[in-house]
Coordinates of C-alpha atoms in Angstrom, one line a residue:
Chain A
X1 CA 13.3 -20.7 -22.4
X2 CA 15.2 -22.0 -19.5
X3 CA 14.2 -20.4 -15.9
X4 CA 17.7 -19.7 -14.5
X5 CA 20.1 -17.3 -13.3
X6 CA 22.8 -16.8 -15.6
X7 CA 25.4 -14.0 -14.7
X8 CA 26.1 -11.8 -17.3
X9 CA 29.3 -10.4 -15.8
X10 CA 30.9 -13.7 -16.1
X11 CA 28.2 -15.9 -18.5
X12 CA 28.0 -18.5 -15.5
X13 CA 24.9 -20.4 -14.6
X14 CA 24.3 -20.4 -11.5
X15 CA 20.6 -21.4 -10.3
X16 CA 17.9 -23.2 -12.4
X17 CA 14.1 -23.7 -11.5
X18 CA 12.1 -26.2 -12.6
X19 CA 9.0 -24.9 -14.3
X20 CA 5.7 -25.1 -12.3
X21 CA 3.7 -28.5 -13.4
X22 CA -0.6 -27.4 -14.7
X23 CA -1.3 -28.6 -10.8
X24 CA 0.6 -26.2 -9.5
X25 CA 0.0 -23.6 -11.4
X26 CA -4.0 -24.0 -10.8
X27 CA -3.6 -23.8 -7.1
X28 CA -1.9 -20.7 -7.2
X29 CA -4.6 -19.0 -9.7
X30 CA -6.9 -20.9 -7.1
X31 CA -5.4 -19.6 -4.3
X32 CA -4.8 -15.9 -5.8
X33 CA -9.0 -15.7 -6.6
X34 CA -8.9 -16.9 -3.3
X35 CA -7.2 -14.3 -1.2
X36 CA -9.1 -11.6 -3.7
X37 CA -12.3 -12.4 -1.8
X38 CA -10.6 -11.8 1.5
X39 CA -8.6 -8.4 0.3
X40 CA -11.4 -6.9 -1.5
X41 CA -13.0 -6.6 1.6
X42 CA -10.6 -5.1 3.6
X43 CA -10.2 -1.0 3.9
X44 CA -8.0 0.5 1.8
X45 CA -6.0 1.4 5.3
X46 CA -5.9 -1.8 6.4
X47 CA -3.9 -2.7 3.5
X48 CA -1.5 0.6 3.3
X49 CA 0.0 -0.6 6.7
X50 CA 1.8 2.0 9.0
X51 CA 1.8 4.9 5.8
X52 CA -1.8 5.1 5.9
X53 CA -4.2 6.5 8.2
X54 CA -5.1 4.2 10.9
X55 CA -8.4 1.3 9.8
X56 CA -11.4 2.8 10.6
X57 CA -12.9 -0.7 10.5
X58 CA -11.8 -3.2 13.4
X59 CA -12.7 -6.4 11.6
X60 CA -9.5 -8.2 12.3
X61 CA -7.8 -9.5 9.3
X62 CA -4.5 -11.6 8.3
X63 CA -4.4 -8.9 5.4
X64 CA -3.5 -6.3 7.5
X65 CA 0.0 -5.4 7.2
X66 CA 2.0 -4.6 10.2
X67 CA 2.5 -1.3 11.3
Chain B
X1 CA 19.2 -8.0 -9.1
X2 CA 22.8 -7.4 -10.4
X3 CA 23.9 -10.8 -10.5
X4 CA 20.8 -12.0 -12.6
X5 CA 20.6 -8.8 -15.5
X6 CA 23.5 -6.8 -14.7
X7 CA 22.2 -3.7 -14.1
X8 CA 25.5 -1.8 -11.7
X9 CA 24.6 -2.5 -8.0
X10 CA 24.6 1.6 -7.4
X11 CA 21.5 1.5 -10.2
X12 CA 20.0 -1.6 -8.0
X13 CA 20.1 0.4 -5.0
X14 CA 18.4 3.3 -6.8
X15 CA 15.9 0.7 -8.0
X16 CA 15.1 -0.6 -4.5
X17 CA 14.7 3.4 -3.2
X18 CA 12.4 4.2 -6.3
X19 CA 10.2 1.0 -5.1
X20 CA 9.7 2.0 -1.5
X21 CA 8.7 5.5 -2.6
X22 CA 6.1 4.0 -4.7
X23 CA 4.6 2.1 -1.9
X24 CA 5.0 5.1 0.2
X25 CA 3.0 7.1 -2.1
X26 CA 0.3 4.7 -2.2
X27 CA -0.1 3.7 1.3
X28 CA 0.0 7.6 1.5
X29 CA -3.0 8.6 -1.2
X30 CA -4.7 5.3 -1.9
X31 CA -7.4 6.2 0.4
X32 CA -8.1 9.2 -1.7
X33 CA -7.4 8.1 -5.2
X34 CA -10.8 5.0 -4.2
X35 CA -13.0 7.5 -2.1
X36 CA -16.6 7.8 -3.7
X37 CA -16.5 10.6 -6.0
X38 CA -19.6 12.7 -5.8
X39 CA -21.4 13.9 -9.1
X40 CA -24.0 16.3 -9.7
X41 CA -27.1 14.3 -8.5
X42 CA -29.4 17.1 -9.9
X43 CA -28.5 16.9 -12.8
X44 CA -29.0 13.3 -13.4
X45 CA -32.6 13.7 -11.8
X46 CA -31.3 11.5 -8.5
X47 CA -31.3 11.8 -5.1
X48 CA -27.4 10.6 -5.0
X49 CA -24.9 9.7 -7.7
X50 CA -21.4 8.9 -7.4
X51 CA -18.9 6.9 -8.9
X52 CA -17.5 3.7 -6.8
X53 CA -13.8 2.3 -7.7
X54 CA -13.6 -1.8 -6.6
X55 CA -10.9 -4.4 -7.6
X56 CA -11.6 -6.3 -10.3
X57 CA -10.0 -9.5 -9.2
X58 CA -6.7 -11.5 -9.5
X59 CA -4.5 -9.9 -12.3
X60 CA -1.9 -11.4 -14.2
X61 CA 1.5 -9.4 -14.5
X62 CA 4.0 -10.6 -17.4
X63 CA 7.0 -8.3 -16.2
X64 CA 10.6 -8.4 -18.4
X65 CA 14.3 -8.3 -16.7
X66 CA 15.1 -4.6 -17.0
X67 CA 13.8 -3.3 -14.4
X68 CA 12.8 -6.7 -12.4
X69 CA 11.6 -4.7 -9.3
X70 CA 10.7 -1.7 -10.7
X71 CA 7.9 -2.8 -12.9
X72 CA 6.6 -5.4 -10.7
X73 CA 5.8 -2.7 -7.6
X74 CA 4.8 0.0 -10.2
X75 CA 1.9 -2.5 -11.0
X76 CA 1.7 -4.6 -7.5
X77 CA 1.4 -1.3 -5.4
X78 CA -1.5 0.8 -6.5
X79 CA -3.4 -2.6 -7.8
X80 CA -3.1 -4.4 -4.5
X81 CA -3.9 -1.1 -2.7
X82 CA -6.7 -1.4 -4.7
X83 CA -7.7 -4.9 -3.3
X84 CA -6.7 -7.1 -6.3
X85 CA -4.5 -9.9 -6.2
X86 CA -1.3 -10.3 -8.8
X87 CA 0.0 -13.5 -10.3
X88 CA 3.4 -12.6 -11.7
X89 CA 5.1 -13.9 -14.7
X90 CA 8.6 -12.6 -14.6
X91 CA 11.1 -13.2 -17.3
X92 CA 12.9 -16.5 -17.3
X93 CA 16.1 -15.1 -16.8
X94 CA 15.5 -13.4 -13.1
X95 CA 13.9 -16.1 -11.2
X96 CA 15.4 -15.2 -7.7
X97 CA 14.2 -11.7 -7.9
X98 CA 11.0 -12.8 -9.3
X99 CA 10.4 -15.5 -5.6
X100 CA 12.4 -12.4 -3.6
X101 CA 8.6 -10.3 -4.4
X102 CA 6.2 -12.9 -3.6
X103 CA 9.1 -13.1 -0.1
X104 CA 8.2 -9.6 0.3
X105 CA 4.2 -9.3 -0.2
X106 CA 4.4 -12.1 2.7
X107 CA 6.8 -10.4 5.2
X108 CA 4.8 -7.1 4.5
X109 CA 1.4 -9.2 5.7
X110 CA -0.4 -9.7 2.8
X111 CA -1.9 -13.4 2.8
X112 CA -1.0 -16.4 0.7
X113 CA -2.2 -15.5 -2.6
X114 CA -2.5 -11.9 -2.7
X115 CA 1.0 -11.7 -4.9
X116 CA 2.5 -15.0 -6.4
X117 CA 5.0 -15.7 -7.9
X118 CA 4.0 -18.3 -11.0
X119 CA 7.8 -19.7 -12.3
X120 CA 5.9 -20.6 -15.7
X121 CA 6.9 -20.4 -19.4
X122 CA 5.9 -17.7 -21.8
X123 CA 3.8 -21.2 -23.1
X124 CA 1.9 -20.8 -19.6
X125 CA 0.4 -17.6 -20.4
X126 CA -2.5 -18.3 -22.6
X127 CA -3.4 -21.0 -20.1
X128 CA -3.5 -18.6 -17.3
X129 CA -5.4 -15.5 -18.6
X130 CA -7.8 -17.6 -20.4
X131 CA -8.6 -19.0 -16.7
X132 CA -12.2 -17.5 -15.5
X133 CA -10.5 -16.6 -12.5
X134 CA -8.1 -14.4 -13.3
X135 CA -9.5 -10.9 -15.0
X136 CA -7.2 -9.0 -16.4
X137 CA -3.2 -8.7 -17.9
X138 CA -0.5 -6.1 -17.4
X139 CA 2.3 -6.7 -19.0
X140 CA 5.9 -4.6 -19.6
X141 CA 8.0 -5.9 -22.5
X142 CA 8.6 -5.9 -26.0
X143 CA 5.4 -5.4 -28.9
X144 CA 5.3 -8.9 -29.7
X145 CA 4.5 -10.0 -26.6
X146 CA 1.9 -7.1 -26.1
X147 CA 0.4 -8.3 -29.4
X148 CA 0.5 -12.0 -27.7
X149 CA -0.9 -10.9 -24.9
X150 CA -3.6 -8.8 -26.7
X151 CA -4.5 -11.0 -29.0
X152 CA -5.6 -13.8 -25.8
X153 CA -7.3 -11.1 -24.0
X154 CA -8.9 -10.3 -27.0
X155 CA -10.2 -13.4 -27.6
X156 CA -11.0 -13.8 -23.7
X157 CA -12.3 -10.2 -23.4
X158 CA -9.9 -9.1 -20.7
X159 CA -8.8 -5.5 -20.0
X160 CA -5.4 -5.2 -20.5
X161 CA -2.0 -2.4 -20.0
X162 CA 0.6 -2.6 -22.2
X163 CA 3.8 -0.9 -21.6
X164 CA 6.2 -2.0 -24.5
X165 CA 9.0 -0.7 -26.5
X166 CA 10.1 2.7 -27.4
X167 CA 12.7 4.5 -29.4
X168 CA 12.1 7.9 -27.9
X169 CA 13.6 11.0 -29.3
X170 CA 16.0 13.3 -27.5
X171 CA 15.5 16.6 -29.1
X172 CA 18.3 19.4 -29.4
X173 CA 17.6 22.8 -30.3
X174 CA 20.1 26.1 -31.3
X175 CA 18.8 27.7 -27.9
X176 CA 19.9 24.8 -25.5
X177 CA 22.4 24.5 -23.1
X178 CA 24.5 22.2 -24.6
X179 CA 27.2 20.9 -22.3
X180 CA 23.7 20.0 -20.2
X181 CA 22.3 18.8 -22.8
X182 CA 25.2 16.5 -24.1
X183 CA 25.5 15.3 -20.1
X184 CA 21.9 14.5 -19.3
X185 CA 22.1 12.8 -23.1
X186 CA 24.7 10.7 -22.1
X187 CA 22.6 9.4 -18.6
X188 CA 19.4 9.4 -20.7
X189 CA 20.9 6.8 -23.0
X190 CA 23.3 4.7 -21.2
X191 CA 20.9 4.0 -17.9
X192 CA 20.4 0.4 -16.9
X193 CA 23.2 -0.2 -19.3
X194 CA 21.0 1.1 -21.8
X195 CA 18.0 -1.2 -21.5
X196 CA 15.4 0.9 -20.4
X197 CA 12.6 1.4 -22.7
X198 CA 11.8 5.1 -22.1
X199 CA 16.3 5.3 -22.4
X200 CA 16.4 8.1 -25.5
X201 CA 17.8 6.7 -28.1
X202 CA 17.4 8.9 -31.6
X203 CA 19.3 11.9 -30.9
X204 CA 17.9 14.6 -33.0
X205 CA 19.9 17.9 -33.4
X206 CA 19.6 20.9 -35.0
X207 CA 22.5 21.6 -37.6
X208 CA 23.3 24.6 -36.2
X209 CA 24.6 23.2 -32.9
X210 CA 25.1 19.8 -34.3
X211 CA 29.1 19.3 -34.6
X212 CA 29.5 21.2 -30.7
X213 CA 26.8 18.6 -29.4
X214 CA 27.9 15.3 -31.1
X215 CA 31.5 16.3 -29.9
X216 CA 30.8 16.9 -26.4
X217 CA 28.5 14.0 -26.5
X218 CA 30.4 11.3 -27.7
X219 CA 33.2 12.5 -25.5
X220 CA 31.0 12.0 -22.5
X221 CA 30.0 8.1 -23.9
X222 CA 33.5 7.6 -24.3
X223 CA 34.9 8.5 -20.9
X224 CA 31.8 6.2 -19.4
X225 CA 33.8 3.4 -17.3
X226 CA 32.4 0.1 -18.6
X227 CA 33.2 -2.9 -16.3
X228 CA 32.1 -5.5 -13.2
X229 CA 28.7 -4.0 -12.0
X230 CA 29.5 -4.7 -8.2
X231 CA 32.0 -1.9 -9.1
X232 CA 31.3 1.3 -7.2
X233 CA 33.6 3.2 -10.1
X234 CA 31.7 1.1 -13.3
X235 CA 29.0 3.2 -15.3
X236 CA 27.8 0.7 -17.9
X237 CA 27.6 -3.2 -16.8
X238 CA 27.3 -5.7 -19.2
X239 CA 24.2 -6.3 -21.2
X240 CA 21.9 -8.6 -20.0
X241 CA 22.2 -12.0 -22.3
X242 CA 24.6 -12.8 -24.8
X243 CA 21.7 -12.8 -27.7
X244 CA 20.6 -9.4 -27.0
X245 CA 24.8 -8.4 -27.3
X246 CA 24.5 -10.0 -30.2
X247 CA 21.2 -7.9 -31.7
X248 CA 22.9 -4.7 -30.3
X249 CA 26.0 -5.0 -32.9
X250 CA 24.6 -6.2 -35.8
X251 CA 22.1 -3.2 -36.1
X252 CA 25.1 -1.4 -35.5
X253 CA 27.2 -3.6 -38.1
X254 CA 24.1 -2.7 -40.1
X255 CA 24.4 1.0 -40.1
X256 CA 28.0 1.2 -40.6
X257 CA 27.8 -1.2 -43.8
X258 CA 25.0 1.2 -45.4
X259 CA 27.3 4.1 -44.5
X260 CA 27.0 5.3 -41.1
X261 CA 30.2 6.6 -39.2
X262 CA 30.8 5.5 -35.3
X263 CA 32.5 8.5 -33.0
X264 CA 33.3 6.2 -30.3
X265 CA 32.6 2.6 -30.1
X266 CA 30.9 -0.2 -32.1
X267 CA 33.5 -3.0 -31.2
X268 CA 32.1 -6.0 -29.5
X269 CA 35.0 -6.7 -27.1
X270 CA 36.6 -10.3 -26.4
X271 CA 36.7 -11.7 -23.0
X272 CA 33.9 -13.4 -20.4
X273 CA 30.6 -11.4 -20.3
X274 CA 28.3 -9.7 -22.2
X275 CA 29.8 -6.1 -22.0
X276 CA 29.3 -3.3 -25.2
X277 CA 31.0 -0.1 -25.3
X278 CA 28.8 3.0 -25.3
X279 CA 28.5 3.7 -29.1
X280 CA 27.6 7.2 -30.8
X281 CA 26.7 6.4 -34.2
X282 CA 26.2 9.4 -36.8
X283 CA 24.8 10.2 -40.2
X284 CA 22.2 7.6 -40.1
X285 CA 19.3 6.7 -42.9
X286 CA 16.2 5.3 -43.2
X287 CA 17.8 2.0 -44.9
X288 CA 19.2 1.3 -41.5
X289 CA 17.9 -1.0 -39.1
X290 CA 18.4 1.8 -36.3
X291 CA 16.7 4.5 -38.3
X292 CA 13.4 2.9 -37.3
X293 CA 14.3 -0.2 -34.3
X294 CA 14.8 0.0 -31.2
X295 CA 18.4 -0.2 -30.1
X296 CA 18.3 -1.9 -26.5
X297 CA 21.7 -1.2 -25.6
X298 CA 24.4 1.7 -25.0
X299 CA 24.4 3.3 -28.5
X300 CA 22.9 6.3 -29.6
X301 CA 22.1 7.5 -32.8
X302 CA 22.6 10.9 -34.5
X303 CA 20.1 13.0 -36.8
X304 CA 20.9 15.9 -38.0
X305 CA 17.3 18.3 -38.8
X306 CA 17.9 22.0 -40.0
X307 CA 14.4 23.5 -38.6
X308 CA 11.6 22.5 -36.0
X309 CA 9.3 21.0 -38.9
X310 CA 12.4 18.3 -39.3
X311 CA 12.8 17.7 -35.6
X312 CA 9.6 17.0 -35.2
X313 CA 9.0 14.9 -38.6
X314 CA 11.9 12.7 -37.6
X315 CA 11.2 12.1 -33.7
X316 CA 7.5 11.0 -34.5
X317 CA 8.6 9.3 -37.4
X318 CA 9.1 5.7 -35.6
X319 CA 5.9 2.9 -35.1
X320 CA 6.5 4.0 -31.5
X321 CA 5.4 6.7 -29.0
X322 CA 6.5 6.3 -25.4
X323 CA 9.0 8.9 -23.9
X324 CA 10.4 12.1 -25.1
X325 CA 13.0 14.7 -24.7
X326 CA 13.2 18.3 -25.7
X327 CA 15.9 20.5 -25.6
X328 CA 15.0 24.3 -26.0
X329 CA 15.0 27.4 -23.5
X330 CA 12.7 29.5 -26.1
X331 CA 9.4 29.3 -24.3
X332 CA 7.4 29.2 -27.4
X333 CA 9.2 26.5 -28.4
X334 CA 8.5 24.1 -25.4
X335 CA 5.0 24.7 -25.5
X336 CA 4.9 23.2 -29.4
X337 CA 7.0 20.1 -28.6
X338 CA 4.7 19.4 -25.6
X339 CA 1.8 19.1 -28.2
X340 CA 3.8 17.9 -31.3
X341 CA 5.8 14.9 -29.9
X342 CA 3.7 12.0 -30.4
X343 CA 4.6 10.4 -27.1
X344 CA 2.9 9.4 -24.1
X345 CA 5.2 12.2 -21.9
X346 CA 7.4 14.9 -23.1
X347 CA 10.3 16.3 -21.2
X348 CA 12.0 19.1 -21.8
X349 CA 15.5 20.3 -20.8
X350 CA 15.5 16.7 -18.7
X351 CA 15.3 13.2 -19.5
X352 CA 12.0 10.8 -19.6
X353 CA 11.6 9.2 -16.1
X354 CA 8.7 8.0 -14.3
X355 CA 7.2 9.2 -10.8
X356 CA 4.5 7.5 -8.8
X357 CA 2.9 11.4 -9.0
X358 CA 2.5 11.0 -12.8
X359 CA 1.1 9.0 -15.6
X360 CA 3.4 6.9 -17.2
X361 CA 2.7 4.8 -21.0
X362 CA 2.7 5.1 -24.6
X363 CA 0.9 5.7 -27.7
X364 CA 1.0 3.8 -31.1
X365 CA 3.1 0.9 -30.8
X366 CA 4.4 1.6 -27.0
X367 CA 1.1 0.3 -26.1
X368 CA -2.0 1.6 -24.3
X369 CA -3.3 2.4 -20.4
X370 CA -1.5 3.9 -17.9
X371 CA 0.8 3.1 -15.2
X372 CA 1.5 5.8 -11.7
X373 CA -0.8 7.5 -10.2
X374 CA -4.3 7.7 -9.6
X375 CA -5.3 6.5 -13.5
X376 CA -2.3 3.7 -12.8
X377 CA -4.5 2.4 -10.2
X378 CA -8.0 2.8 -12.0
X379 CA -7.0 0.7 -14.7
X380 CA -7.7 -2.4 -12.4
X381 CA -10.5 -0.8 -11.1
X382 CA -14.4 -1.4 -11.8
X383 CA -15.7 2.6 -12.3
X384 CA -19.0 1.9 -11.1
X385 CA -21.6 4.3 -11.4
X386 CA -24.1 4.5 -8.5
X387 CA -27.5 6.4 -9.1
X388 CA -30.1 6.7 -6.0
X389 CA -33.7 8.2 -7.2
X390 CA -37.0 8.8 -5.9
X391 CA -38.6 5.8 -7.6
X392 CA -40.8 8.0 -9.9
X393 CA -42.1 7.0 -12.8
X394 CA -40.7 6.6 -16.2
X395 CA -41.4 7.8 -20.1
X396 CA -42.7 4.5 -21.1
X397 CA -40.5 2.4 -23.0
X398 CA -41.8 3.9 -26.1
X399 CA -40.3 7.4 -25.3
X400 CA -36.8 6.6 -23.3
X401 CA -33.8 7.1 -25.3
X402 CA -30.8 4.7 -23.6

């Protein structure tokens, strides 16, 4: 099926994608197992951001969401 | 949202709210829901024992159109909170919203790769969750693709949640109130345009209250203002591709030619977009295509049961088991439709709806696992069990049973 935008107020089209190619798609699962070995060992505050109780753990990471 | 499914833009903005609460909730008891959970260490003849929840890994999410938001965070927050990465699949036909989440996971500060957006094919999806790297499948839709998906995790050993169809009874009782009744019916079926899957569906009265109910009911579907979605005044928007219209009227075309008889609606109008009038249908069989499908559009369907038995006969009488309703102010009552509906949640006097706080799935064909709260989040989880001894001896291999 077609990846598009189809408005279904009016039946217009008005954005189509271009599926992802294998290459593409490989990278991302690459990059998604990736980031899992990097999030998994972050604290469960550092990745609630400003909801959660403040890291206990000061490793620095680009997980952490702002506050 | 709107522009790509149709769903009114006041029912987007609802959407929107329900996702931050979600996030909010888990940011909130995350830390709780993963601590160590202690068990009795005597017991088990250990110094220590406790269980230990950790992600299992990147985990693939095939999401449908309905909800586009709403299903993706359900999964994305608790299983990210949890430290596993998503790859979503989203339906083909809201691509915008679909890139608009991976946008999001980004701006919020969660690296490259901890929620992607994958603009594949359903053809894609084999590929992907047979790949080593990714561990497990979510997936919200209809039963054929949870029997798709199932059937490659299966074959892949992969855990897996399925959240898929439902045709979930809305049960009315002689006790009820029934102008309440007939106004939270009306809500409970014509949501989302009427494509939600926990929408009710199968309205199942008792005779006795039957004619006042279906009258005040259908008058309610009737007066619902059907029109352009970006509409502040519009109730129902269109549905959300011409093919599904299409399904929509012939089961109701279906029931009508095998005898049914329509109180409001059933007319597929002329003009641009894909827009059906709320439809009560009544006096239905089970030669109809409605008695036992799913209807995933504004039309309800009317049963008319003359004791609890019946009620409860007809609602679990479907392949499906998600949501369900009850209507009923005698205690006694409530307490036997919360154990006889065959459903994964039972509401009664108010309409199936989901809360981060609470479970939400189905039984039989609806699927299996659980979305929301704590179990919601577990389901991507390794339960690891953690025993500490002393190091003493044991039986002999002769003498140790498992």
């Amino acid at each position: 099926m077609r990846i598009a935008t189809t408005n279904p107020a009016t039946g217009e089209v008005l954005k189509s994608y271009e599926p992802m190619s294998t290459e593409q798609l490989d990278a991302a699962i690459e990059r998604a197992d990736l980031a899992f070995r990097d999030l998994h060992r972050t604290t469960v505050a550092q990745r609630g951001g400003g909801w959660a109780p403040p890291p206990t753990c000061s490793t620095p990471s680009a997980t952490t969401p702002p506050g | 949202m709107t522009t790509e499914m149709g769903k009114t833009y006041a029912a987007a903005q609802a959407e929107v709210t329900k996702c931050a609460s979600a996030c909010r909730f888990y940011a909130a008891h995350a830390e709780r829901m993963l601590a160590d959970e202690p068990a009795d260490a005597r017991a088990v003849n250990a110094t220590r024992a406790f269980v230990r929840y950790q992600p299992i890994g990147p985990v693939l999410a095939v999401m449908p159109w309905n909800f586009p938001l709403w299903q993706v965070m359900r999964f994305a927050a608790p299983a990210l909170m949890a430290g596993n990465t998503g790859l979503l699949k989203h339906a083909s036909n809201v691509p915008q919203t679909a890139l608009y989440l991976e946008d999001l996971f980004r701006r919020a500060g969660f690296a490259e790769g901890a929620f992607t957006t994958l603009l594949v094919g359903s053809d894609a999806v084999d590929r992907i969750l047979s790949d080593p790297r990714v561990r497990a499948a979510t997936l919200t839709g209809s039963e054929r693709a949870g029997r798709s998906i199932a059937q490659i995790a299966g074959r892949e050993l992969k855990k897996t949640v399925l959240e898929l169809g439902g045709s979930d009874p809305f049960v009315v009782m002689p006790s009820a109130d029934l102008d309440r009744a007939a106004e939270v019916a009306t809500t409970a079926r014509c949501q989302n345009n009427g494509q939600s899957c926990i929408a009710a569906k199968r309205f199942i009265v008792h005779t006795d209250v039957f004619d006042a109910f279906a009258e005040r009911f259908a008058a309610n579907m009737a007066a619902l203002r059907v029109g352009d979605p970006m509409d502040a005044g519009t109730d129902v928007g269109p549905l959300a591709s011409s093919g599904g219209r299409d399904e929509v009227h012939a089961q109701v075309r279906d029931a009508v030619d095998h005898g049914a008889t329509v109180l409001c609606g059933g007319e597929k109008p002329a003009g641009d977009g894909w827009f059906y009038p709320p439809t009560v249908v009544t006096d239905l069989t089970p030669q109809m295509r409605m008695w036992t499908e799913e209807v995933f559009g504004p039309v309800a369907g009317l049963y008319r049961v003359s004791s609890y038995a019946e009620a409860i006969e007809v609602a679990n009488g479907t392949a499906f088991g998600l949501g369900s309703n009850a209507w009923t102010t005698d205690p006694d009552e409530q307490e036997r439709f919360a154990t006889d509906l065959d459903a994964g949640s039972v509401f009664v006097n108010g309409m199936t709806t989901s809360f981060p706080e609470l479970p939400f799935g189905g039984v039989k064909n609806s699927g299996y696992g659980r979305e929301l709260s704590a179990l919601g989040m577990r389901e991507f989880c390794n339960t690891k069990t953690v025993w500490v001894g002393r190091g003493e001896a044991s039986a002999g291999a002769g003498a140790h049973a498992e």
